[in-house]
Amino acid sequence: MASDGEMLTGLWFDGQKYDRAGLDVSSALTKADLLVFRETVDWLDGYFAGKEPGTIPCVKMEGSPFQRLVWELLCTIPSGTVVSYGELAQICAQRMGIEHMSAQAVGGAVGRNRISVLVPCHRVVGTNGALTGYAGGVERKAWLLAHEGIPTENTAAGVRVLSTEKGNR
């Protein structure tokens, strides 16, 4: 975890792609006893215990305006639900007042999310439910989705979400 002293600025898995990318390590607090760290641990404990953890702790999402838009949209995806990169791209285009947005551009922003699990980038899937592009690793993405009640399966083409009544694709 990382913080600016008041807000959470980073939360990563060990060895995650882009681990601490863009973080000013000289000014980030990573070992201090901060309220936001205790709140984050409490939230994660509840989440991993299968409980509704409630509102996420205060986070500071630092990035370009486009990245922040994508990350804010991630926060609107309910637990137990998935959306595609293409669906997010359509919403981004509407919010930005443009005709089209690339799903790949959205994927790039999703992949640079610095606050894993709390900002649920694991709930974004590729076409036909394919689990692609998770900086924490596809195995973790599959586990997180299964934890939220969205089963996955391994296929010759990779891992994908199974069709469920609870989740969307």
mmCIF file of C-alpha atoms in Angstrom:
data_model
loop_
_atom_site.group_PDB
_atom_site.id
_atom_site.type_symbol
_atom_site.label_atom_id
_atom_site.label_comp_id
_atom_site.label_asym_id
_atom_site.label_seq_id
_atom_site.Cartn_x
_atom_site.Cartn_y
_atom_site.Cartn_z
ATOM 1 C CA MET A 1 0.000 0.000 0.000
ATOM 2 C CA ALA A 2 1.018 3.586 -0.529
ATOM 3 C CA SER A 3 -0.458 6.842 0.716
ATOM 4 C CA ASP A 4 0.097 10.564 0.558
ATOM 5 C CA GLY A 5 -0.536 10.668 4.310
ATOM 6 C CA GLU A 6 -4.311 10.967 4.061
ATOM 7 C CA MET A 7 -5.512 9.054 1.021
ATOM 8 C CA LEU A 8 -4.595 5.696 -0.480
ATOM 9 C CA THR A 9 -2.507 6.241 -3.628
ATOM 10 C CA GLY A 10 -1.551 2.657 -4.381
ATOM 11 C CA LEU A 11 -2.458 -0.948 -3.625
ATOM 12 C CA TRP A 12 -0.688 -3.745 -5.480
ATOM 13 C CA PHE A 13 -0.125 -7.460 -5.522
ATOM 14 C CA ASP A 14 3.516 -8.484 -5.118
ATOM 15 C CA GLY A 15 5.088 -8.678 -8.553
ATOM 16 C CA GLN A 16 2.175 -6.965 -10.282
ATOM 17 C CA LYS A 17 2.841 -5.412 -13.686
ATOM 18 C CA TYR A 18 3.303 -1.640 -13.307
ATOM 19 C CA ASP A 19 3.930 -2.194 -9.569
ATOM 20 C CA ARG A 20 4.385 1.307 -8.114
ATOM 21 C CA ALA A 21 4.554 2.807 -11.629
ATOM 22 C CA GLY A 22 4.287 6.575 -11.573
ATOM 23 C CA LEU A 23 4.513 6.686 -7.789
ATOM 24 C CA ASP A 24 6.845 9.263 -6.309
ATOM 25 C CA VAL A 25 8.506 6.799 -3.944
ATOM 26 C CA SER A 26 10.406 9.585 -2.178
ATOM 27 C CA SER A 27 7.177 11.136 -0.897
ATOM 28 C CA ALA A 28 4.893 8.080 -0.637
ATOM 29 C CA LEU A 29 4.235 6.568 2.739
ATOM 30 C CA THR A 30 4.273 2.783 2.590
ATOM 31 C CA LYS A 31 4.951 1.605 6.147
ATOM 32 C CA ALA A 32 3.415 4.315 8.320
ATOM 33 C CA ASP A 33 0.569 3.603 10.729
ATOM 34 C CA LEU A 34 -2.064 5.633 8.910
ATOM 35 C CA LEU A 35 -5.829 5.612 9.309
ATOM 36 C CA VAL A 36 -6.271 5.003 5.571
ATOM 37 C CA PHE A 37 -4.061 1.891 5.794
ATOM 38 C CA ARG A 38 -6.115 0.524 8.708
ATOM 39 C CA GLU A 39 -9.336 1.275 6.808
ATOM 40 C CA THR A 40 -7.945 -0.441 3.710
ATOM 41 C CA VAL A 41 -6.946 -3.550 5.658
ATOM 42 C CA ASP A 42 -10.408 -3.650 7.263
ATOM 43 C CA TRP A 43 -12.055 -3.302 3.845
ATOM 44 C CA LEU A 44 -9.876 -6.041 2.348
ATOM 45 C CA ASP A 45 -10.491 -8.331 5.337
ATOM 46 C CA GLY A 46 -14.241 -7.948 4.823
ATOM 47 C CA TYR A 47 -13.994 -8.452 1.066
ATOM 48 C CA PHE A 48 -11.862 -11.583 1.329
ATOM 49 C CA ALA A 49 -14.111 -12.944 4.096
ATOM 50 C CA GLY A 50 -16.988 -12.788 1.596
ATOM 51 C CA LYS A 51 -18.784 -9.928 3.323
ATOM 52 C CA GLU A 52 -20.002 -6.686 1.797
ATOM 53 C CA PRO A 53 -17.061 -4.471 2.775
ATOM 54 C CA GLY A 54 -18.912 -1.183 2.284
ATOM 55 C CA THR A 55 -17.539 2.051 0.912
ATOM 56 C CA ILE A 56 -13.922 1.958 -0.146
ATOM 57 C CA PRO A 57 -11.449 4.028 1.862
ATOM 58 C CA CYS A 58 -10.439 7.451 0.528
ATOM 59 C CA VAL A 59 -8.387 6.971 -2.607
ATOM 60 C CA LYS A 60 -6.442 9.420 -4.729
ATOM 61 C CA MET A 61 -6.399 8.304 -8.349
ATOM 62 C CA GLU A 62 -3.547 10.146 -10.004
ATOM 63 C CA GLY A 63 -3.362 9.993 -13.768
ATOM 64 C CA SER A 64 -4.524 11.726 -16.909
ATOM 65 C CA PRO A 65 -8.120 12.957 -17.112
ATOM 66 C CA PHE A 66 -8.907 9.988 -19.390
ATOM 67 C CA GLN A 67 -7.367 7.482 -16.970
ATOM 68 C CA ARG A 68 -9.284 9.015 -14.054
ATOM 69 C CA LEU A 69 -12.539 8.769 -16.030
ATOM 70 C CA VAL A 70 -11.923 5.077 -16.712
ATOM 71 C CA TRP A 71 -10.979 4.412 -13.058
ATOM 72 C CA GLU A 72 -14.091 6.250 -11.836
ATOM 73 C CA LEU A 73 -16.196 4.072 -14.151
ATOM 74 C CA LEU A 74 -14.523 0.969 -12.705
ATOM 75 C CA CYS A 75 -15.792 2.009 -9.285
ATOM 76 C CA THR A 76 -19.379 1.851 -10.584
ATOM 77 C CA ILE A 77 -19.186 -1.844 -11.557
ATOM 78 C CA PRO A 78 -20.986 -3.768 -8.811
ATOM 79 C CA SER A 79 -19.439 -6.820 -7.186
ATOM 80 C CA GLY A 80 -20.501 -9.973 -8.999
ATOM 81 C CA THR A 81 -20.773 -8.170 -12.348
ATOM 82 C CA VAL A 82 -18.432 -7.863 -15.299
ATOM 83 C CA VAL A 83 -18.369 -5.453 -18.232
ATOM 84 C CA SER A 84 -16.308 -5.565 -21.401
ATOM 85 C CA TYR A 85 -13.590 -3.162 -22.453
ATOM 86 C CA GLY A 86 -15.832 -2.289 -25.408
ATOM 87 C CA GLU A 87 -18.755 -1.413 -23.132
ATOM 88 C CA LEU A 88 -16.494 0.833 -21.053
ATOM 89 C CA ALA A 89 -15.211 2.441 -24.262
ATOM 90 C CA GLN A 90 -18.790 3.286 -25.301
ATOM 91 C CA ILE A 91 -19.500 4.876 -21.917
ATOM 92 C CA CYS A 92 -16.238 6.845 -22.079
ATOM 93 C CA ALA A 93 -17.102 8.120 -25.555
ATOM 94 C CA GLN A 94 -20.531 9.271 -24.325
ATOM 95 C CA ARG A 95 -19.034 11.008 -21.278
ATOM 96 C CA MET A 96 -16.362 12.682 -23.409
ATOM 97 C CA GLY A 97 -18.878 13.755 -26.068
ATOM 98 C CA ILE A 98 -17.115 11.913 -28.877
ATOM 99 C CA GLU A 99 -18.411 9.398 -31.388
ATOM 100 C CA HIS A 100 -15.999 6.519 -30.706
ATOM 101 C CA MET A 101 -13.435 5.404 -28.130
ATOM 102 C CA SER A 102 -11.023 2.538 -28.609
ATOM 103 C CA ALA A 103 -11.430 -0.482 -26.330
ATOM 104 C CA GLN A 104 -7.615 -0.770 -26.431
ATOM 105 C CA ALA A 105 -7.248 2.758 -25.034
ATOM 106 C CA VAL A 106 -9.620 1.839 -22.223
ATOM 107 C CA GLY A 107 -7.622 -1.352 -21.646
ATOM 108 C CA GLY A 108 -4.448 0.689 -21.329
ATOM 109 C CA ALA A 109 -6.023 2.873 -18.641
ATOM 110 C CA VAL A 110 -7.538 -0.122 -16.841
ATOM 111 C CA GLY A 111 -4.126 -1.816 -16.795
ATOM 112 C CA ARG A 112 -2.517 1.186 -15.125
ATOM 113 C CA ASN A 113 -4.966 1.293 -12.237
ATOM 114 C CA ARG A 114 -2.763 1.760 -9.155
ATOM 115 C CA ILE A 115 -5.390 0.692 -6.619
ATOM 116 C CA SER A 116 -6.078 -2.998 -7.227
ATOM 117 C CA VAL A 117 -9.199 -4.714 -5.900
ATOM 118 C CA LEU A 118 -10.632 -1.498 -4.368
ATOM 119 C CA VAL A 119 -10.852 0.024 -7.837
ATOM 120 C CA PRO A 120 -12.132 -3.195 -9.437
ATOM 121 C CA CYS A 121 -10.294 -3.506 -12.735
ATOM 122 C CA HIS A 122 -10.679 -7.284 -12.378
ATOM 123 C CA ARG A 123 -14.356 -6.870 -13.342
ATOM 124 C CA VAL A 124 -13.486 -5.887 -16.921
ATOM 125 C CA VAL A 125 -13.306 -8.658 -19.505
ATOM 126 C CA GLY A 126 -12.631 -8.970 -23.197
ATOM 127 C CA THR A 127 -14.961 -10.012 -25.946
ATOM 128 C CA ASN A 128 -16.970 -13.127 -25.101
ATOM 129 C CA GLY A 129 -15.876 -12.943 -21.465
ATOM 130 C CA ALA A 130 -12.164 -13.526 -22.116
ATOM 131 C CA LEU A 131 -9.987 -12.691 -19.105
ATOM 132 C CA THR A 132 -7.353 -10.529 -20.709
ATOM 133 C CA GLY A 133 -4.987 -7.840 -19.594
ATOM 134 C CA TYR A 134 -4.945 -8.068 -15.805
ATOM 135 C CA ALA A 135 -1.771 -6.518 -14.377
ATOM 136 C CA GLY A 136 -2.043 -8.756 -11.290
ATOM 137 C CA GLY A 137 -2.156 -11.883 -13.469
ATOM 138 C CA VAL A 138 -5.035 -13.721 -15.127
ATOM 139 C CA GLU A 139 -5.035 -16.371 -12.366
ATOM 140 C CA ARG A 140 -5.711 -13.675 -9.751
ATOM 141 C CA LYS A 141 -8.391 -12.121 -11.931
ATOM 142 C CA ALA A 142 -10.128 -15.498 -12.272
ATOM 143 C CA TRP A 143 -9.871 -16.055 -8.509
ATOM 144 C CA LEU A 144 -11.292 -12.603 -7.684
ATOM 145 C CA LEU A 145 -14.206 -13.097 -10.071
ATOM 146 C CA ALA A 146 -14.933 -16.570 -8.677
ATOM 147 C CA HIS A 147 -14.760 -15.079 -5.177
ATOM 148 C CA GLU A 148 -17.489 -12.642 -6.288
ATOM 149 C CA GLY A 149 -19.627 -15.489 -7.647
ATOM 150 C CA ILE A 150 -18.610 -15.301 -11.301
ATOM 151 C CA PRO A 151 -17.242 -18.697 -12.354
ATOM 152 C CA THR A 152 -14.545 -18.947 -14.995
ATOM 153 C CA GLU A 153 -13.189 -21.782 -17.108
ATOM 154 C CA ASN A 154 -9.957 -22.556 -18.924
ATOM 155 C CA THR A 155 -10.352 -23.031 -22.668
ATOM 156 C CA ALA A 156 -7.894 -23.598 -25.474
ATOM 157 C CA ALA A 157 -8.031 -19.846 -26.098
ATOM 158 C CA GLY A 158 -7.419 -18.929 -22.446
ATOM 159 C CA VAL A 159 -9.560 -18.218 -19.412
ATOM 160 C CA ARG A 160 -13.065 -16.828 -19.854
ATOM 161 C CA VAL A 161 -16.119 -16.040 -17.770
ATOM 162 C CA LEU A 162 -18.883 -18.631 -17.859
ATOM 163 C CA SER A 163 -22.353 -17.335 -18.539
ATOM 164 C CA THR A 164 -24.118 -16.768 -15.219
ATOM 165 C CA GLU A 165 -27.396 -15.352 -14.052
ATOM 166 C CA LYS A 166 -25.640 -13.142 -11.484
ATOM 167 C CA GLY A 167 -22.983 -11.596 -13.752
ATOM 168 C CA ASN A 168 -23.253 -9.724 -17.017
ATOM 169 C CA ARG A 169 -21.034 -9.766 -20.061
#
